[in-house]
Tab-separated table of C-alpha atoms and ligand atoms in Angstrom:
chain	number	residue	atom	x	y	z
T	1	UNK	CA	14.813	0.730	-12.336
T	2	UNK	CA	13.566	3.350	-9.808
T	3	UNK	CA	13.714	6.759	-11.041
T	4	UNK	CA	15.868	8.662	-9.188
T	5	UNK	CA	18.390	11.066	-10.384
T	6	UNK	CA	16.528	14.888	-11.053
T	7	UNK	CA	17.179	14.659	-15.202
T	8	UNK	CA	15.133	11.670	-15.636
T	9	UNK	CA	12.865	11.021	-18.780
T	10	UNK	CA	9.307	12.442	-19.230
T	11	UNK	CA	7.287	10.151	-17.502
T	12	UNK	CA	3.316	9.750	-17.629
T	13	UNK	CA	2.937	11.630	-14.655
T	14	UNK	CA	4.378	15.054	-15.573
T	15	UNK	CA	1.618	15.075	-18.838
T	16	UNK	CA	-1.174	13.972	-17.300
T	17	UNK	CA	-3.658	16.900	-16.212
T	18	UNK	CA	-4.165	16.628	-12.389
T	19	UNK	CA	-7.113	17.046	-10.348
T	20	UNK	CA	-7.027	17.710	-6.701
T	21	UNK	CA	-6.498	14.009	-5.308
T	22	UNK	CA	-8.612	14.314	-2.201
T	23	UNK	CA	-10.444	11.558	-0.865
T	24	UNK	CA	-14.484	11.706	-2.355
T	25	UNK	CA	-15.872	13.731	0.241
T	26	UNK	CA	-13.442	16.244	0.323
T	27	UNK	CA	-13.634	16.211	-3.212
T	28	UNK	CA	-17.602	16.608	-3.336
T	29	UNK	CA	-17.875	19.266	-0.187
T	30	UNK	CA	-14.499	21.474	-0.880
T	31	UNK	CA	-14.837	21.534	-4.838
T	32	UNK	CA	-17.090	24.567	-4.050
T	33	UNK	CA	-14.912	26.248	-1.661
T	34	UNK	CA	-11.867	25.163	-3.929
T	35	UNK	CA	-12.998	27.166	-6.759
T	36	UNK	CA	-13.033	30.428	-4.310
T	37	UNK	CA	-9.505	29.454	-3.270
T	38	UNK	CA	-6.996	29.829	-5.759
T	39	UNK	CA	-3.628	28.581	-3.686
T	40	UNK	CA	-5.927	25.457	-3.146
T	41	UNK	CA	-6.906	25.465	-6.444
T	42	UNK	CA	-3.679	25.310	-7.849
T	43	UNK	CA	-2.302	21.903	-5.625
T	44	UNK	CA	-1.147	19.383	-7.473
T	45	UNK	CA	0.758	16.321	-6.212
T	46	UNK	CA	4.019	16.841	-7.395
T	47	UNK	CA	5.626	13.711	-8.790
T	48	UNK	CA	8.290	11.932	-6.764
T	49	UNK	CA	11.973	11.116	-7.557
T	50	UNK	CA	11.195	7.364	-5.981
T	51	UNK	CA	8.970	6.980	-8.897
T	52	UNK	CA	9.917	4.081	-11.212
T	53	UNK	CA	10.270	4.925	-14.866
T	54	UNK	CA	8.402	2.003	-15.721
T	55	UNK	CA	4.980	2.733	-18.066
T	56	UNK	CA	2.045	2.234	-15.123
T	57	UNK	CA	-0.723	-0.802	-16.137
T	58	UNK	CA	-4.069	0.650	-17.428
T	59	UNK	CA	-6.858	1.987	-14.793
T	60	UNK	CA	-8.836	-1.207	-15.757
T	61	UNK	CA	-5.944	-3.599	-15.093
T	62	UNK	CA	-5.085	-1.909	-11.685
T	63	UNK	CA	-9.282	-1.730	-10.548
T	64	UNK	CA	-10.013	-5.261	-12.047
T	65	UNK	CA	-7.558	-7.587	-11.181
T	66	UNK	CA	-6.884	-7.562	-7.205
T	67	UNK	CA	-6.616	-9.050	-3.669
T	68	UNK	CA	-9.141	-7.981	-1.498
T	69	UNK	CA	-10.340	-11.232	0.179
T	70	UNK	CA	-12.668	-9.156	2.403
T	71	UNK	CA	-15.171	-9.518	-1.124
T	72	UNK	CA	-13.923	-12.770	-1.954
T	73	UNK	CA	-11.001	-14.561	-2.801
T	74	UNK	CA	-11.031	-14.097	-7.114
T	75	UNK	CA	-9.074	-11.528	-8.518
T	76	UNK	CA	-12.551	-10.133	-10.046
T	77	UNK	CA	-14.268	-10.286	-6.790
T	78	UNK	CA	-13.392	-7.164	-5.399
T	79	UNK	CA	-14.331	-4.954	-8.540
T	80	UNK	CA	-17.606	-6.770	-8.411
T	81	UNK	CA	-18.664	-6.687	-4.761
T	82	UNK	CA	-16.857	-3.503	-3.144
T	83	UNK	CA	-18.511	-0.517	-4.405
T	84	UNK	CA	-20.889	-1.797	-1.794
T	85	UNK	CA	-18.666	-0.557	0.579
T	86	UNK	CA	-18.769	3.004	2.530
T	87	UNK	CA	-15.452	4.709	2.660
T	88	UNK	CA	-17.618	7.971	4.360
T	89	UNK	CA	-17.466	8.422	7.257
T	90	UNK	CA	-13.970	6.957	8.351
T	91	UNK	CA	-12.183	7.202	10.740
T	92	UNK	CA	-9.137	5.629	12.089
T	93	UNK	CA	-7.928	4.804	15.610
T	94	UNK	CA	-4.287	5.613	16.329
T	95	UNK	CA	-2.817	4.001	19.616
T	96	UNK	CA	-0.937	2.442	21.388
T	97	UNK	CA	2.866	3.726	22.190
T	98	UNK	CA	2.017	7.502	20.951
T	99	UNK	CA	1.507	10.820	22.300
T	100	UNK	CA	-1.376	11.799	20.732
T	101	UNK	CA	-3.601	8.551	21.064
T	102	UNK	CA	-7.381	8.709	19.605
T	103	UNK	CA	-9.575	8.253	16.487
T	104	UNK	CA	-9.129	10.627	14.233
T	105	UNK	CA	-11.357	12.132	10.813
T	106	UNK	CA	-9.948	10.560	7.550
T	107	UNK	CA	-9.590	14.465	7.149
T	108	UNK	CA	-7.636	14.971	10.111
T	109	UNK	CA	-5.228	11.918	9.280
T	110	UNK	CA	-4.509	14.006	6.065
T	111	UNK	CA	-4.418	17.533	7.450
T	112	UNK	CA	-0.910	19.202	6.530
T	113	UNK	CA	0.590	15.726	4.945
T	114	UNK	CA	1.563	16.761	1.216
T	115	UNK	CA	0.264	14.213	-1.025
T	116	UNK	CA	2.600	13.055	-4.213
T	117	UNK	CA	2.669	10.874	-6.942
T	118	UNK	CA	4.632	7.453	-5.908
T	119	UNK	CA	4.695	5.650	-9.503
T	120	UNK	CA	5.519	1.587	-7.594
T	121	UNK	CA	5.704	-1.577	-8.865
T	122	UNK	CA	3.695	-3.975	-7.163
T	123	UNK	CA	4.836	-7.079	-6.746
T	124	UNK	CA	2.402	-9.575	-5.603
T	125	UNK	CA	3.847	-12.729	-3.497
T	126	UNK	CA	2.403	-14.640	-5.954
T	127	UNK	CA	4.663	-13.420	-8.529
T	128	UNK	CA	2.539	-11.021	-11.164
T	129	UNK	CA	3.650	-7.844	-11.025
T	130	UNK	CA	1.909	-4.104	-12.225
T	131	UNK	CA	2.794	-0.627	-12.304
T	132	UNK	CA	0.436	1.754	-9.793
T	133	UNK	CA	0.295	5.610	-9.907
T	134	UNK	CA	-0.591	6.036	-6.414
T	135	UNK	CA	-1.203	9.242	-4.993
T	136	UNK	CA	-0.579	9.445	-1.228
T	137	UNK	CA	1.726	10.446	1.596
T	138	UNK	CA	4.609	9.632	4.017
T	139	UNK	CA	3.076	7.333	6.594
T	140	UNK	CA	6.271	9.085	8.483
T	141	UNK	CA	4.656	12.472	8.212
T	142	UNK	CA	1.978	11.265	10.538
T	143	UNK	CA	3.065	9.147	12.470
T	144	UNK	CA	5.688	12.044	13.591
T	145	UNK	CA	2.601	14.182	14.067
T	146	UNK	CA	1.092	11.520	16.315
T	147	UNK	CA	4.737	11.041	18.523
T	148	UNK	CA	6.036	7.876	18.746
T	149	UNK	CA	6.845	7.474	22.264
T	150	UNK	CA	10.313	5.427	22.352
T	151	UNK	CA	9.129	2.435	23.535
T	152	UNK	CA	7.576	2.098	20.239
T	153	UNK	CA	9.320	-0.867	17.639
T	154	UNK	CA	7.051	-1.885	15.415
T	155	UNK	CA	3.744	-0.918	13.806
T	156	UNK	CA	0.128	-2.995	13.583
T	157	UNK	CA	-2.452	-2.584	11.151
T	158	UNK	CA	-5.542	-3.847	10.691
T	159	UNK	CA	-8.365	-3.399	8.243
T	160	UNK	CA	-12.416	-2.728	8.604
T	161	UNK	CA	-14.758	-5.618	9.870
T	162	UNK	CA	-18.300	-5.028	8.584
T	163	UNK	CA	-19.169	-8.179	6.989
T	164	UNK	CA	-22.550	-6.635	5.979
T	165	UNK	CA	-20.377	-4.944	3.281
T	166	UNK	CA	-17.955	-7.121	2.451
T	167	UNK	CA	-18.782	-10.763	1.230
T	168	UNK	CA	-15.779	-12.617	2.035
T	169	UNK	CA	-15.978	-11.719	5.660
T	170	UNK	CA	-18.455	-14.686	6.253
T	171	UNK	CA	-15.847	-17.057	5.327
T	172	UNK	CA	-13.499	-18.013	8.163
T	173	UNK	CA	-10.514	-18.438	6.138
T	174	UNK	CA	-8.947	-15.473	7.364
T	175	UNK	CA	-9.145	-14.458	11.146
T	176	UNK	CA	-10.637	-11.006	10.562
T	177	UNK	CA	-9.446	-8.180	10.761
T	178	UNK	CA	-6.683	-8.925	7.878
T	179	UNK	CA	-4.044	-7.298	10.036
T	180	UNK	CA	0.037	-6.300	8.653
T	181	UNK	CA	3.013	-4.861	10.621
T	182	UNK	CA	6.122	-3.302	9.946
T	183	UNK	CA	9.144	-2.298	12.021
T	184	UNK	CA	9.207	1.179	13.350
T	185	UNK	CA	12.324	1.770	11.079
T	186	UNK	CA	10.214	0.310	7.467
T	187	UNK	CA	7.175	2.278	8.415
T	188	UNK	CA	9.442	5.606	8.912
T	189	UNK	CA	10.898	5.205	5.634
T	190	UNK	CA	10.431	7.626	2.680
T	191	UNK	CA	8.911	5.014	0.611
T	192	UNK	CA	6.543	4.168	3.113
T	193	UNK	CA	3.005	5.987	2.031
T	194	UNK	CA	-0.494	5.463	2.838
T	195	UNK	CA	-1.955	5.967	-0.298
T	196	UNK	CA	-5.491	7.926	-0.741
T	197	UNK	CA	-5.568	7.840	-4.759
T	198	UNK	CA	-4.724	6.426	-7.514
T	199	UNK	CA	-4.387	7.602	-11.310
T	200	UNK	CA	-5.292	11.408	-10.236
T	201	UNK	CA	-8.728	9.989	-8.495
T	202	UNK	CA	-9.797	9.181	-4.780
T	203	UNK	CA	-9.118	5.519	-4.355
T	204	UNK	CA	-11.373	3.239	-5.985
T	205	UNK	CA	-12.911	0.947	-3.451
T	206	UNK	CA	-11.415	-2.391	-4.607
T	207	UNK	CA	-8.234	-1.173	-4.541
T	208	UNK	CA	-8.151	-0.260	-0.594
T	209	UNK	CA	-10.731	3.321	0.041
T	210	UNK	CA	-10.394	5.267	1.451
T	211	UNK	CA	-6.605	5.073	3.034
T	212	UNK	CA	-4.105	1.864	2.174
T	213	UNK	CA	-0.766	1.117	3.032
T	214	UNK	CA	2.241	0.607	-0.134
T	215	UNK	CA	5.360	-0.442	0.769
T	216	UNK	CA	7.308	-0.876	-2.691
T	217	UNK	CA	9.954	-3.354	-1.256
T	218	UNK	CA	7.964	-5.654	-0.137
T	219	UNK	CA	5.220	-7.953	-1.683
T	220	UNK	CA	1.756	-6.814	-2.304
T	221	UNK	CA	0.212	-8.263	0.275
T	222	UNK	CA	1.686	-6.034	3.155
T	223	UNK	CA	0.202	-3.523	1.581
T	224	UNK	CA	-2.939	-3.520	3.835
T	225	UNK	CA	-6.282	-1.815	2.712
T	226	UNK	CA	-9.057	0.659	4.017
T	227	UNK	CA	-7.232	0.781	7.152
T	228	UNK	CA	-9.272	1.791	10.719
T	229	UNK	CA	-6.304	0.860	12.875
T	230	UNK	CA	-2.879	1.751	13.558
T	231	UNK	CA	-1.015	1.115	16.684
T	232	UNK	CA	2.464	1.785	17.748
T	233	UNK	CA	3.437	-1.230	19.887
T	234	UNK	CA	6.751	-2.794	21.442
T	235	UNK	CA	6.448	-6.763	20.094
T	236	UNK	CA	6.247	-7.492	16.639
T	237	UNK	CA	2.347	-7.793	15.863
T	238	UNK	CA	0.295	-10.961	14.122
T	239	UNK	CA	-0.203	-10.428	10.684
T	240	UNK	CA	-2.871	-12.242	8.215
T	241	UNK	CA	-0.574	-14.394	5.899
T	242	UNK	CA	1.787	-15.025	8.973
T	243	UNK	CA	-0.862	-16.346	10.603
T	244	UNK	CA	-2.052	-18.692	8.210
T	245	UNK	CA	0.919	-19.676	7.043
T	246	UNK	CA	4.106	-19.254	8.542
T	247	UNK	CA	6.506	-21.319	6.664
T	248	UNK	CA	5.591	-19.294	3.420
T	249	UNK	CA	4.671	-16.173	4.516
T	250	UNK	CA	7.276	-14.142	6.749
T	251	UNK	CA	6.326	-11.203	9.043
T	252	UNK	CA	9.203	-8.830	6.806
T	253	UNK	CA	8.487	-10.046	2.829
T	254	UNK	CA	10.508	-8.194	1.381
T	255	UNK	CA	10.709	-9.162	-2.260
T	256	UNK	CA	13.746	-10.889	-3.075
T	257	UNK	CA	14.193	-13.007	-6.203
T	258	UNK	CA	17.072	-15.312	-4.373
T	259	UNK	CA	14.465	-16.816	-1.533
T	260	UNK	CA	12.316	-18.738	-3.228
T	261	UNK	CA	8.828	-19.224	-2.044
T	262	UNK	CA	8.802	-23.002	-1.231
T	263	UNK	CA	6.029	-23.722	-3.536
T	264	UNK	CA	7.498	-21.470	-6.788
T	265	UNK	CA	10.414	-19.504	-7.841
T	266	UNK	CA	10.430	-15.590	-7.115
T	267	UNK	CA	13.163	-14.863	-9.659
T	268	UNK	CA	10.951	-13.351	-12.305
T	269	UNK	CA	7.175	-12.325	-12.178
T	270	UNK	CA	4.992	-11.910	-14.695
T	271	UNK	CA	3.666	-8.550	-16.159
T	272	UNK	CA	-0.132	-8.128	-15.636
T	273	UNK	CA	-1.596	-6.493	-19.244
T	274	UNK	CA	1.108	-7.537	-21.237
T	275	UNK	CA	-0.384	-10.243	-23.377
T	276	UNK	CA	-2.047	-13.413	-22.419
T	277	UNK	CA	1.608	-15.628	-22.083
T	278	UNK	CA	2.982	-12.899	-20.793
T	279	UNK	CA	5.812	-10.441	-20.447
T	280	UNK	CA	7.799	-12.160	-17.751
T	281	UNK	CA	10.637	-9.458	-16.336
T	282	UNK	CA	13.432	-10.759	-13.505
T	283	UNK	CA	12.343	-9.472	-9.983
T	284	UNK	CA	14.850	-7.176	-8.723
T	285	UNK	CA	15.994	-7.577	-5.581
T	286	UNK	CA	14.225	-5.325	-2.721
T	287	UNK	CA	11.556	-4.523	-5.776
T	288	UNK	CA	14.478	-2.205	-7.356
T	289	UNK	CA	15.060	0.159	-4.463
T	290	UNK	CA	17.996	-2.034	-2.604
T	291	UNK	CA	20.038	1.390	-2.969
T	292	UNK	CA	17.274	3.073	-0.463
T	293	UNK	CA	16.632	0.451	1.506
T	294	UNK	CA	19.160	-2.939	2.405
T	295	UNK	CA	21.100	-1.145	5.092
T	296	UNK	CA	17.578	-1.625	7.052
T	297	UNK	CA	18.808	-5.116	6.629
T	298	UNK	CA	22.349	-5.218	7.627
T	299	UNK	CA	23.476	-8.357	9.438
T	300	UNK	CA	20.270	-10.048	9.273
T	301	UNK	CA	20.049	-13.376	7.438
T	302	UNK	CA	16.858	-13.077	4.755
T	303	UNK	CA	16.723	-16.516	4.229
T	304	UNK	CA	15.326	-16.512	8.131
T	305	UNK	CA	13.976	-13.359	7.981
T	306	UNK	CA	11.833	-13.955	4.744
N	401	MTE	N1	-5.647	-5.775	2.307
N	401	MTE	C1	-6.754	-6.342	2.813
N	401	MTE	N2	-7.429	-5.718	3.791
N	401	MTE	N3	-7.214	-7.545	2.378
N	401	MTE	C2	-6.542	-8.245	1.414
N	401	MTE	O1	-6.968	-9.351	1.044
N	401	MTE	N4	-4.620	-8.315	-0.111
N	401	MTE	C3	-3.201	-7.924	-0.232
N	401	MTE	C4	-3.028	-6.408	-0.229
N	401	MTE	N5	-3.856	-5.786	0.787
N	401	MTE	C5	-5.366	-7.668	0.859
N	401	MTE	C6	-4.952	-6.396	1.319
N	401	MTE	C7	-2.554	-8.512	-1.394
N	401	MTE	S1	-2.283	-10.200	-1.351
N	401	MTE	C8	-2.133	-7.754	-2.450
N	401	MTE	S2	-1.185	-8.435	-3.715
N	401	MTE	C9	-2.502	-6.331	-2.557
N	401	MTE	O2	-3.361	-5.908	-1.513
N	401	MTE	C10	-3.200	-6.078	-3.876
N	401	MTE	O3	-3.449	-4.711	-4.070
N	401	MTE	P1	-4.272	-4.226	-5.340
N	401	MTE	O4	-5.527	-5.048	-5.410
N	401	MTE	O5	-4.536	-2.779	-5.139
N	401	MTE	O6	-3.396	-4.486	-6.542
């Protein structure tokens, strides 16, 4: 269950020494400046009362099992062929429907946003489940520095294209960019981050450097990675698995064990690390947080809206 009221139990996060979670080359060019600069010196990402209790996977689990078809389509592939990949320079266009349109620094996307530990559950569509100590921010928090002009309903993201760097981009299977959306309303939410780090480091390349999207109520794969895009827009963009497959992949996916997906059951999941047959758990519906987050929902039928 989420974490939520302020007595909760100690959790992994608030004994773990904590670096400065900044992404590498902020790390590499301010650590010298840092250790002039004790108020910056002293930041730590403070952990977050939408954390879930539960125990997060292992570092290994979380950088050696993943999706990341831009470096193939194996769950090893992407700890084998993205450290290929260069996270610096980035930079990310903003667009569309906002007041402050252009492409902006990785630095400048995080200028002023207070980073925190979000301890989510990832839920994967395809019904494994693990336990992430991101580190990250409130995608709100900049897209309100940004302005969203009103017009504005939903947002589009799409990853990187350099297929130089990333394997699986000569394969056709997926229209590249991989591209996800949510409504203005999900991607305003508290739980909404974009997530630069990950167990008190920068993000490791196959899990989404330098800058991914979580979204703990829905499935893993709306989670987009190393993002270069976001634009506000006024029709509900394309996204990848949509695309491909629209009877099994829905443009909202939220994760919901009562609509099935029609090829398996998303009742329970089972627990990546937790022994080879398994620790399977019940999925809770909305991932755990329906408290925070089903009156986004109200009056619309989720067996439609999948
Ligand atoms: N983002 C991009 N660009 N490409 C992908 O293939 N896979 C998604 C999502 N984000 C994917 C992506 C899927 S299916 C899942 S389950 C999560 O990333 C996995 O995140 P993780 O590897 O960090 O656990």
């Amino acid at each position: 269950m989420p974490r939520l009221e302020q007595n909760r139990p100690l959790a992994w996060s608030d004994v773990t020494p904590k670096a400065l979670w900044l992404t590498r080359r902020q790390w590499i060019t301010g650590a010298a400046a840092l250790a002039a600069t004790p108020a910056l010196s002293q930041i730590q990402a403070a952990p977050s009362r939408f954390s879930t209790d539960a125990e997060p996977n292992s570092f290994e689990d979380i950088t050696g099992y993943n999706n990341f078809y831009e470096f193939g389509t194996g769950k090893e592939d992407p700890a084998a062929y993205a450290g290929g990949l260069t996270t610096d320079p980035w930079s990310i266009v903003i667009d569309g429907l906002v007041d402050k349109p252009g492409t902006y620094d990785l630095a400048d996307v995080m200028k002023d946003q207070p980073l925190e530990e979000r301890i989510y559950r990832l839920r994967c569509v395809e019904a494994w489940s693990m336990v992430v100590p991101w580190i990250g921010f409130e995608l709100a928090g900049l897209l309100n520095r940004v302005g969203v002009q009103s017009g504005a309903k939903f947002v589009a993201f799409e990853t990187l294209v350099r297929p130089e760097e990333m394997p699986g981009q000569s394969s056709p299977f997926i229209e590249w960019p991989y591209r996800e959306g949510l409504r203005l309303d999900e991607a305003m939410h508290p739980l909404t981050i974009l997530a630069t780090g990950l167990y008190g480091e920068p993000m490791p390349n196959q899990n989404g450097a330098p800058i991914r999207l979580v979204v703990p109520w829905k499935y893993g794969f709306k989670s987009i990675k190393s993002i270069v895009r976001i634009s506000l827009v006024a029709e509900m963009p394309p996204t990848t698995w949509n695309m491909l497959q629209p009877s099994e992949y829905g443009f909202y996916a939220n994760v919901n064990p009562t609509v099935d997906h029609p090829r398996w059951s998303q009742a329970s999941e089972r627990v990546v690390g937790s022994g080879l047959f398994g620790g399977r758990q019940d999925t809770l519906m909305f991932n755990g947080y329906e408290a925070e987050v089903a009156s986004l929902y109200a009056g619309q039928d989720l067996t439609v809206d999948y």
